[in-house]
Tab-separated table of C-alpha atoms and ligand atoms in Angstrom:
chain	number	residue	atom	x	y	z
H	76	MET	CA	-49.414	-14.465	-20.957
H	77	GLN	CA	-47.162	-12.659	-23.387
H	78	LEU	CA	-46.953	-14.182	-26.851
H	79	ARG	CA	-43.543	-14.601	-28.399
H	80	PRO	CA	-43.022	-13.457	-31.966
H	81	MET	CA	-43.389	-16.326	-34.418
H	82	ARG	CA	-40.127	-17.884	-35.491
H	83	SER	CA	-39.228	-17.585	-39.140
H	84	TRP	CA	-39.338	-20.866	-41.054
H	85	ILE	CA	-38.347	-19.277	-44.351
H	86	HIS	CA	-34.927	-20.627	-45.208
H	87	HIS	CA	-33.210	-20.917	-48.550
H	88	SER	CA	-29.958	-22.680	-49.370
H	89	ARG	CA	-27.869	-22.223	-52.482
H	90	GLY	CA	-24.634	-23.968	-53.376
H	91	LYS	CA	-22.469	-25.911	-50.932
H	92	VAL	CA	-23.844	-25.882	-47.401
H	93	LEU	CA	-23.788	-28.090	-44.351
H	94	ARG	CA	-26.784	-30.340	-43.834
H	95	GLN	CA	-27.193	-28.583	-40.472
H	96	ALA	CA	-25.382	-25.382	-39.511
H	97	VAL	CA	-22.970	-25.294	-36.547
H	98	THR	CA	-22.418	-29.043	-36.733
H	99	GLY	CA	-20.343	-31.485	-38.683
H	100	ARG	CA	-17.038	-29.718	-38.592
H	101	ARG	CA	-15.555	-32.644	-40.542
H	102	GLU	CA	-17.960	-32.214	-43.443
H	103	LEU	CA	-16.885	-28.732	-44.426
H	104	GLY	CA	-14.511	-29.929	-47.128
H	105	GLY	CA	-12.063	-27.140	-46.492
H	106	LEU	CA	-14.694	-24.383	-46.470
H	107	TYR	CA	-15.089	-22.007	-43.541
H	108	GLU	CA	-18.480	-21.518	-41.921
H	109	ASP	CA	-19.275	-17.830	-41.476
H	110	MET	CA	-22.466	-16.514	-39.857
H	111	LEU	CA	-24.145	-13.200	-40.634
H	112	THR	CA	-26.782	-12.476	-37.984
H	113	ARG	CA	-29.346	-9.834	-37.024
H	114	GLN	CA	-30.697	-9.022	-33.551
H	115	GLY	CA	-27.919	-10.902	-31.818
H	116	PHE	CA	-28.538	-14.582	-32.404
H	117	GLU	CA	-32.303	-14.304	-32.372
H	118	GLY	CA	-33.043	-12.592	-35.670
H	119	ARG	CA	-32.602	-13.601	-39.297
H	120	ASP	CA	-29.274	-15.157	-40.158
H	121	ALA	CA	-27.298	-16.618	-43.022
H	122	TYR	CA	-24.400	-19.055	-42.956
H	123	LEU	CA	-21.873	-18.563	-45.710
H	124	TYR	CA	-19.416	-21.304	-46.649
H	125	ARG	CA	-16.315	-19.670	-47.972
H	126	ARG	CA	-12.846	-20.591	-49.125
H	127	ALA	CA	-10.751	-18.369	-46.856
H	128	GLU	CA	-10.984	-17.511	-43.174
H	129	PRO	CA	-12.974	-14.277	-43.039
H	130	THR	CA	-10.707	-13.007	-40.244
H	131	ALA	CA	-7.519	-13.665	-42.197
H	132	TRP	CA	-6.938	-10.044	-43.038
H	133	LYS	CA	-3.381	-9.011	-43.617
H	134	HIS	CA	-3.794	-5.791	-41.712
H	135	ALA	CA	-6.691	-3.961	-40.095
H	136	GLU	CA	-6.638	-0.212	-39.784
H	137	GLU	CA	-7.565	1.365	-36.466
H	138	GLY	CA	-11.346	1.421	-36.368
H	139	ALA	CA	-11.744	-1.748	-38.426
H	140	ALA	CA	-10.223	-4.002	-35.785
H	141	ASN	CA	-11.519	-5.815	-32.748
H	142	ARG	CA	-9.977	-4.323	-29.642
H	143	THR	CA	-8.381	-5.687	-26.497
H	144	TYR	CA	-7.689	-3.747	-23.315
H	145	ASP	CA	-5.450	-4.438	-20.350
H	146	GLY	CA	-7.680	-3.949	-17.328
H	147	GLN	CA	-4.665	-3.876	-15.029
H	148	LEU	CA	-3.597	-0.580	-16.608
H	149	VAL	CA	-6.872	1.090	-15.655
H	150	GLU	CA	-6.399	3.489	-12.744
H	151	PRO	CA	-9.620	4.884	-11.253
H	152	THR	CA	-9.097	7.622	-8.659
H	153	ASP	CA	-10.794	5.476	-6.004
H	154	ARG	CA	-7.820	3.104	-6.027
H	155	THR	CA	-5.651	5.535	-4.084
H	156	ARG	CA	-8.046	8.223	-2.853
H	157	PRO	CA	-10.960	7.442	-0.505
H	158	ASP	CA	-12.860	10.386	-2.037
H	159	GLY	CA	-12.182	9.144	-5.578
H	160	GLY	CA	-14.552	7.376	-7.923
H	161	PRO	CA	-14.806	4.762	-10.680
H	162	LEU	CA	-13.318	5.355	-14.123
H	163	ARG	CA	-15.628	5.252	-17.143
H	164	LEU	CA	-14.255	3.191	-20.028
H	165	PHE	CA	-17.071	2.570	-22.521
H	166	HIS	CA	-20.401	4.270	-22.910
H	167	HIS	CA	-23.408	5.275	-24.929
H	168	PRO	CA	-26.231	7.532	-23.739
H	169	ALA	CA	-28.075	4.731	-21.898
H	170	LEU	CA	-25.139	2.586	-20.737
H	171	ALA	CA	-21.738	3.112	-19.144
H	172	VAL	CA	-19.118	0.486	-18.323
H	173	SER	CA	-16.651	1.617	-15.668
H	174	VAL	CA	-14.037	0.132	-13.370
H	175	SER	CA	-13.735	0.806	-9.647
H	176	ARG	CA	-10.691	-0.330	-7.705
H	177	ARG	CA	-11.736	1.178	-4.395
H	178	GLY	CA	-8.898	0.796	-1.898
H	179	ALA	CA	-10.518	2.220	1.260
H	180	ASN	CA	-13.860	2.965	2.916
H	181	MET	CA	-16.010	5.664	1.340
H	182	PRO	CA	-16.093	8.886	3.409
H	183	PHE	CA	-19.462	9.527	1.740
H	184	SER	CA	-22.481	7.626	0.469
H	185	VAL	CA	-23.578	7.320	-3.169
H	186	ARG	CA	-27.010	7.628	-4.741
H	187	ASN	CA	-27.242	7.235	-8.489
H	188	VAL	CA	-30.371	8.978	-9.731
H	189	ASP	CA	-29.373	8.541	-13.394
H	190	GLY	CA	-29.828	4.784	-13.457
H	191	ASP	CA	-29.304	1.315	-12.043
H	192	GLU	CA	-25.812	0.153	-11.153
H	193	LEU	CA	-24.628	-3.410	-11.514
H	194	TYR	CA	-21.308	-4.166	-9.817
H	195	PHE	CA	-19.454	-7.327	-10.794
H	196	VAL	CA	-16.776	-8.200	-8.228
H	197	HIS	CA	-13.596	-9.340	-9.943
H	198	GLU	CA	-11.357	-9.034	-6.902
H	199	GLY	CA	-11.717	-8.269	-3.193
H	200	THR	CA	-14.119	-8.759	-0.312
H	201	GLY	CA	-16.028	-6.331	1.865
H	202	THR	CA	-19.498	-4.915	2.280
H	203	PHE	CA	-21.896	-2.713	0.381
H	204	TYR	CA	-23.740	-0.828	3.100
H	205	THR	CA	-27.099	0.032	1.574
H	206	GLU	CA	-30.138	1.670	3.072
H	207	PHE	CA	-31.845	-1.739	2.734
H	208	GLY	CA	-29.062	-3.397	4.738
H	209	PRO	CA	-25.503	-4.616	4.242
H	210	ILE	CA	-24.556	-6.866	1.319
H	211	PRO	CA	-21.242	-8.672	1.818
H	212	TYR	CA	-19.267	-9.098	-1.389
H	213	GLU	CA	-16.721	-11.549	-2.745
H	214	PRO	CA	-15.324	-12.369	-6.189
H	215	GLY	CA	-17.962	-13.532	-8.657
H	216	ASP	CA	-20.783	-11.482	-7.138
H	217	TYR	CA	-23.188	-9.410	-9.192
H	218	ILE	CA	-24.596	-6.671	-6.949
H	219	LEU	CA	-27.558	-4.817	-8.397
H	220	LEU	CA	-28.196	-1.382	-6.878
H	221	PRO	CA	-31.449	-0.003	-8.283
H	222	LYS	CA	-31.626	3.637	-9.332
H	223	GLY	CA	-31.907	5.924	-6.325
H	224	VAL	CA	-30.668	3.488	-3.662
H	225	THR	CA	-28.162	4.969	-1.209
H	226	TYR	CA	-25.063	2.926	-0.427
H	227	ARG	CA	-21.419	3.036	0.458
H	228	ILE	CA	-18.653	0.496	0.031
H	229	ARG	CA	-16.485	-0.764	2.851
H	230	PRO	CA	-13.710	-2.990	1.468
H	231	SER	CA	-12.045	-5.405	3.877
H	232	GLY	CA	-8.658	-4.855	2.198
H	233	PRO	CA	-6.978	-2.473	-0.234
H	234	VAL	CA	-7.176	-4.733	-3.333
H	235	ASN	CA	-10.583	-4.578	-5.006
H	236	TYR	CA	-11.658	-4.606	-8.632
H	237	PHE	CA	-15.234	-4.010	-9.741
H	238	LEU	CA	-16.674	-3.892	-13.238
H	239	VAL	CA	-19.555	-1.415	-13.001
H	240	VAL	CA	-22.419	-1.350	-15.512
H	241	GLU	CA	-24.673	1.687	-15.272
H	242	SER	CA	-28.006	1.581	-17.091
H	243	ALA	CA	-30.435	4.443	-17.616
H	244	GLU	CA	-33.162	1.859	-18.201
H	245	GLU	CA	-34.229	-0.482	-15.415
H	246	LEU	CA	-32.134	-3.670	-15.406
H	247	GLY	CA	-34.108	-6.873	-15.024
H	248	PHE	CA	-33.349	-10.523	-15.431
H	249	ALA	CA	-33.118	-11.802	-18.985
H	250	ASP	CA	-36.047	-13.914	-20.137
H	251	THR	CA	-35.031	-17.553	-19.895
H	252	GLY	CA	-38.352	-18.643	-21.316
H	253	VAL	CA	-38.742	-22.361	-21.614
H	254	LEU	CA	-36.005	-23.218	-19.114
H	255	GLY	CA	-38.409	-22.945	-16.191
H	256	ARG	CA	-38.258	-20.933	-13.003
H	257	ARG	CA	-35.184	-22.587	-11.416
H	258	ALA	CA	-32.795	-22.481	-14.379
H	259	PRO	CA	-30.203	-21.274	-14.997
H	260	PHE	CA	-30.272	-20.222	-11.320
H	261	ASP	CA	-32.690	-20.592	-8.457
H	262	PRO	CA	-34.046	-17.125	-7.576
H	263	GLY	CA	-34.091	-18.309	-3.956
H	264	LEU	CA	-30.296	-17.976	-4.041
H	265	LEU	CA	-30.398	-14.204	-4.446
H	266	TYR	CA	-28.935	-12.495	-1.376
H	267	ILE	CA	-31.410	-9.865	-0.205
H	268	PRO	CA	-30.290	-7.583	2.623
H	269	SER	CA	-31.977	-7.013	5.966
H	270	PRO	CA	-31.856	-3.537	7.480
H	271	GLU	CA	-28.984	-2.865	9.810
H	272	LEU	CA	-27.723	0.439	11.116
H	273	ASP	CA	-24.041	1.040	10.445
H	274	GLU	CA	-22.587	1.104	13.938
H	275	LEU	CA	-19.107	2.003	12.692
H	276	GLY	CA	-20.405	5.426	11.742
H	277	ASP	CA	-18.661	5.353	8.374
H	278	GLY	CA	-19.536	7.586	5.487
H	279	ARG	CA	-18.558	10.829	7.213
H	280	ASP	CA	-16.352	13.579	5.843
H	281	GLU	CA	-13.656	15.411	7.777
H	282	ARG	CA	-16.307	17.740	9.273
H	283	GLY	CA	-18.171	14.794	10.730
H	284	THR	CA	-21.179	15.263	8.450
H	285	TRP	CA	-22.606	12.678	6.064
H	286	PRO	CA	-22.376	13.629	2.365
H	287	VAL	CA	-24.495	11.745	-0.158
H	288	ARG	CA	-22.835	11.983	-3.556
H	289	LEU	CA	-25.623	12.116	-6.101
H	290	LYS	CA	-24.841	10.915	-9.573
H	291	ILE	CA	-27.215	13.224	-11.423
H	292	ARG	CA	-27.519	14.354	-15.064
H	293	ASP	CA	-24.224	12.550	-15.719
H	294	GLY	CA	-22.415	14.663	-13.133
H	295	TYR	CA	-22.018	14.717	-9.372
H	296	ALA	CA	-23.573	16.910	-6.676
H	297	SER	CA	-23.657	16.242	-2.948
H	298	LEU	CA	-26.342	16.484	-0.316
H	299	VAL	CA	-24.888	16.814	3.180
H	300	TYR	CA	-26.693	15.429	6.231
H	301	ASP	CA	-26.126	15.765	9.963
H	302	ALA	CA	-27.152	12.153	10.416
H	303	ASP	CA	-26.281	8.934	8.671
H	304	PRO	CA	-28.550	8.435	5.626
H	305	ILE	CA	-28.195	4.663	6.152
H	306	ASP	CA	-30.854	4.845	8.877
H	307	VAL	CA	-33.550	2.419	7.713
H	308	GLU	CA	-34.987	0.057	10.328
H	309	GLY	CA	-37.390	-1.768	8.042
H	310	TRP	CA	-38.431	-2.070	4.398
H	311	SER	CA	-41.177	-3.785	2.426
H	312	GLY	CA	-41.721	-4.082	-1.317
H	313	ASP	CA	-40.456	-5.593	-4.546
H	314	LEU	CA	-37.743	-3.018	-5.299
H	315	PHE	CA	-34.485	-3.667	-3.452
H	316	PRO	CA	-30.762	-4.247	-4.003
H	317	PHE	CA	-29.548	-7.845	-4.141
H	318	LYS	CA	-26.668	-10.009	-5.186
H	319	LEU	CA	-26.135	-13.207	-7.132
H	320	ASN	CA	-22.856	-15.111	-7.337
H	321	ILE	CA	-21.743	-16.783	-10.563
H	322	ARG	CA	-21.195	-20.051	-8.671
H	323	ASP	CA	-24.976	-20.281	-8.388
H	324	TYR	CA	-25.457	-19.825	-12.129
H	325	ARG	CA	-25.644	-23.165	-13.956
H	326	PRO	CA	-24.997	-22.715	-17.678
H	327	VAL	CA	-27.300	-24.580	-20.023
H	328	MET	CA	-25.595	-26.486	-22.795
H	329	SER	CA	-26.184	-29.231	-25.297
H	330	ASP	CA	-24.091	-32.255	-26.038
H	331	ARG	CA	-24.935	-32.098	-29.722
H	332	ILE	CA	-25.241	-28.451	-30.729
H	333	HIS	CA	-23.222	-25.381	-29.805
H	334	VAL	CA	-25.488	-23.068	-27.804
H	335	MET	CA	-25.327	-19.410	-28.810
H	336	PRO	CA	-24.138	-16.718	-26.338
H	337	SER	CA	-27.613	-15.226	-25.928
H	338	ALA	CA	-28.470	-18.335	-23.840
H	339	TYR	CA	-26.105	-16.992	-21.180
H	340	ALA	CA	-27.673	-13.556	-20.684
H	341	VAL	CA	-28.357	-12.874	-16.991
H	342	PHE	CA	-29.580	-9.275	-16.977
H	343	ALA	CA	-31.249	-7.357	-19.779
H	344	THR	CA	-32.810	-4.067	-20.806
H	345	SER	CA	-34.486	-3.358	-24.145
H	346	THR	CA	-31.103	-2.476	-25.702
H	347	PHE	CA	-28.390	-4.542	-24.000
H	348	MET	CA	-27.731	-7.672	-21.990
H	349	VAL	CA	-25.180	-8.616	-19.351
H	350	GLY	CA	-24.301	-12.275	-19.123
H	351	ASN	CA	-21.583	-14.781	-18.401
H	352	PHE	CA	-19.683	-17.617	-20.000
H	353	LEU	CA	-18.848	-20.033	-17.196
H	354	PRO	CA	-17.095	-23.388	-16.847
H	355	ARG	CA	-18.838	-26.281	-18.578
H	356	PRO	CA	-17.906	-29.392	-20.562
H	357	PHE	CA	-17.144	-29.204	-24.243
H	358	GLU	CA	-19.800	-30.653	-26.519
H	359	THR	CA	-18.920	-34.307	-26.962
H	360	ALA	CA	-21.021	-35.603	-29.882
H	361	PRO	CA	-18.642	-36.451	-32.723
H	362	ASP	CA	-20.454	-34.173	-35.167
H	363	ALA	CA	-20.916	-31.223	-32.777
H	364	ALA	CA	-19.032	-27.987	-33.255
H	365	VAL	CA	-17.230	-26.958	-30.068
H	366	PHE	CA	-16.726	-23.333	-31.100
H	367	PRO	CA	-19.074	-20.753	-32.509
H	368	PRO	CA	-18.626	-20.156	-36.236
H	369	TYR	CA	-16.915	-17.055	-37.547
H	370	HIS	CA	-19.544	-14.395	-37.255
H	371	ARG	CA	-20.654	-10.836	-37.794
H	372	ASN	CA	-23.074	-9.893	-35.012
H	373	VAL	CA	-24.182	-6.871	-36.989
H	374	ASP	CA	-26.692	-5.413	-34.515
H	375	TYR	CA	-24.649	-5.807	-31.312
H	376	ASP	CA	-21.332	-4.556	-29.966
H	377	GLU	CA	-19.800	-7.400	-27.960
H	378	PHE	CA	-17.852	-6.409	-24.836
H	379	THR	CA	-16.153	-9.120	-22.761
H	380	PHE	CA	-14.373	-9.015	-19.406
H	381	PHE	CA	-12.146	-11.952	-18.440
H	382	HIS	CA	-12.700	-12.716	-14.771
H	383	GLY	CA	-10.884	-16.048	-14.464
H	384	GLY	CA	-9.749	-19.238	-16.110
H	385	THR	CA	-8.060	-19.519	-19.472
H	386	VAL	CA	-8.916	-19.046	-23.116
H	387	LEU	CA	-9.315	-22.727	-24.053
H	388	GLY	CA	-6.196	-23.619	-22.086
H	389	MET	CA	-4.223	-20.556	-23.153
H	390	PRO	CA	-3.365	-18.235	-20.267
H	391	ILE	CA	-4.859	-14.766	-20.167
H	392	ALA	CA	-4.265	-11.821	-17.846
H	393	PRO	CA	-7.198	-11.363	-15.462
H	394	ALA	CA	-9.314	-8.273	-16.150
H	395	THR	CA	-8.489	-8.328	-19.857
H	396	MET	CA	-11.328	-6.690	-21.783
H	397	ALA	CA	-12.286	-6.979	-25.428
H	398	LEU	CA	-14.621	-4.995	-27.642
H	399	VAL	CA	-15.905	-6.297	-30.946
H	400	PRO	CA	-17.789	-3.413	-32.586
H	401	GLN	CA	-20.980	-4.538	-34.282
H	402	GLY	CA	-20.534	-5.899	-37.763
H	403	LEU	CA	-16.860	-6.818	-37.396
H	404	HIS	CA	-15.875	-10.376	-38.194
H	405	HIS	CA	-14.535	-12.510	-35.390
H	406	GLY	CA	-13.986	-16.184	-34.710
H	407	LEU	CA	-11.310	-18.428	-33.362
H	408	PRO	CA	-8.454	-18.724	-35.888
H	409	ALA	CA	-8.523	-22.083	-37.695
H	410	GLU	CA	-5.027	-22.847	-36.455
H	411	VAL	CA	-6.135	-22.411	-32.845
H	412	GLN	CA	-9.304	-24.428	-33.469
H	413	ALA	CA	-7.173	-27.274	-34.803
H	414	GLN	CA	-4.819	-27.119	-31.805
H	415	VAL	CA	-7.660	-27.175	-29.293
H	416	THR	CA	-9.718	-29.892	-30.977
H	417	GLY	CA	-6.551	-31.938	-31.543
H	418	ARG	CA	-5.924	-32.283	-27.849
H	419	LEU	CA	-9.562	-32.597	-26.702
H	420	LYS	CA	-10.349	-35.669	-24.622
H	421	PRO	CA	-13.775	-36.849	-23.486
H	422	GLY	CA	-14.735	-35.038	-20.303
H	423	ASP	CA	-12.566	-31.973	-21.005
H	424	ARG	CA	-14.051	-28.750	-19.751
H	425	ILE	CA	-13.962	-25.086	-20.652
H	426	ASP	CA	-12.718	-23.273	-17.532
H	427	THR	CA	-13.230	-19.677	-18.565
H	428	GLU	CA	-15.152	-17.149	-16.468
H	429	VAL	CA	-16.195	-14.203	-18.596
H	430	VAL	CA	-18.750	-11.431	-18.109
H	431	PHE	CA	-20.125	-9.962	-21.309
H	432	VAL	CA	-22.151	-6.914	-22.255
H	433	ASP	CA	-23.812	-7.091	-25.682
H	434	THR	CA	-25.418	-3.833	-26.738
H	435	THR	CA	-27.439	-2.728	-29.748
H	436	VAL	CA	-26.237	0.860	-29.330
H	437	PRO	CA	-22.519	1.136	-30.169
H	438	LEU	CA	-20.128	1.733	-27.290
H	439	THR	CA	-17.646	4.587	-27.403
H	440	PRO	CA	-14.346	3.938	-25.624
H	441	THR	CA	-13.129	6.836	-23.468
H	442	PRO	CA	-9.548	8.170	-23.814
H	443	GLU	CA	-8.751	6.292	-20.576
H	444	ALA	CA	-9.870	3.034	-22.201
H	445	GLU	CA	-7.882	3.802	-25.351
H	446	ALA	CA	-4.792	4.299	-23.185
H	447	ALA	CA	-5.162	0.715	-21.909
H	448	GLN	CA	-5.615	-0.797	-25.369
H	449	ARG	CA	-3.383	-3.629	-26.541
H	450	HIS	CA	-2.576	-3.396	-30.213
H	451	ALA	CA	-1.270	-6.863	-31.174
H	452	GLU	CA	-4.725	-8.087	-32.219
H	453	GLN	CA	-4.789	-5.739	-35.197
H	454	GLU	CA	-2.363	-8.110	-36.867
H	455	SER	CA	-4.090	-11.316	-37.893
H	456	GLY	CA	-2.493	-14.568	-36.827
H	457	ALA	CA	-1.115	-13.123	-33.593
H	458	PRO	CA	-0.880	-15.963	-31.062
H	459	THR	CA	-3.002	-14.075	-28.544
H	460	ALA	CA	-5.731	-13.339	-31.120
H	461	PRO	CA	-8.523	-15.479	-29.607
H	462	VAL	CA	-9.115	-13.105	-26.690
H	463	GLY	CA	-12.284	-11.531	-28.011
H	464	ASP	CA	-12.719	-13.859	-30.928
H	465	TRP	CA	-14.260	-17.102	-29.817
H	466	MET	CA	-17.546	-15.877	-28.321
V	121	FE2	FE1	-19.356	-12.872	-31.030
């Protein structure tokens, strides 16, 4: 059994504070609760109670602002060209976040020998043909393709949108510790493929041979075969591709205390986590906060991808992305908090479906990501400000 590090019980309070943090929004007496936190939400923290909203800057220069991107403006080459590929948007040496909008069958197979690939299906249906067997896909699926696994994608229509997370380090499930083995999802619900030869004979180039496009040393090089590399008739072991759909993920929550985002991590490495914020009720206890406090998550960049639903009832374009670089203040503007809490009724639910990537190593946006950036959020008080701000 692995021992967990001992939790710190050393806490000091000075001046005006809440009796308990993240609760009692009516006891603040006009002060704003602002969290400073290390190691995501698991390390040391301090709550500061201040007179002005920490996000109420008059203007933020480029580089000091949280960023929002229009995912519909992203144009990977695989959208229009069968031989095209995904488009990288954000990266650091051990992690890349890309978008694929593959519009047609692959006339090749892929084998990533640089790292694991995690596809999140935002739009479209079809099949990942892998050497372990076919994995059908639909919106809301996470498909994990371990490093070195050969596959090709066969969409059933031209409209597909995948968020692709590539990790140099092996991606595993996040530790859900005390929740038990069947929460927040039952591992029996993972879809694990059975071998099946691809009778359609896809994956061939114009010469009739089967290229395998290796992703290697951050570039591409092909191996060409005379026979289909998807030729496995049986497999055995504990290393295989699989999928999990977000409908089978049951978010944990509390009626009385706002649960921090780290509770919703699904996959993790030693430096980043991939997780989801999914529909759930609002906290209903009269003294419970229903939003996270303003915060500076100083050791993590926070990337979010809006898959579906709204931002607390406010419409949002699907595939909107946001990046909050580590250390930058964010939080739902007080005006928006007041609007949302003012109309809350018992039983109201949050309907948002968001995939997030929180990473300790800062992400660099590519020029293609920068080209899809929306700039309104640099001005505080913009009505669309909550996009990346309330998580
Ligand atoms: Fe955050």
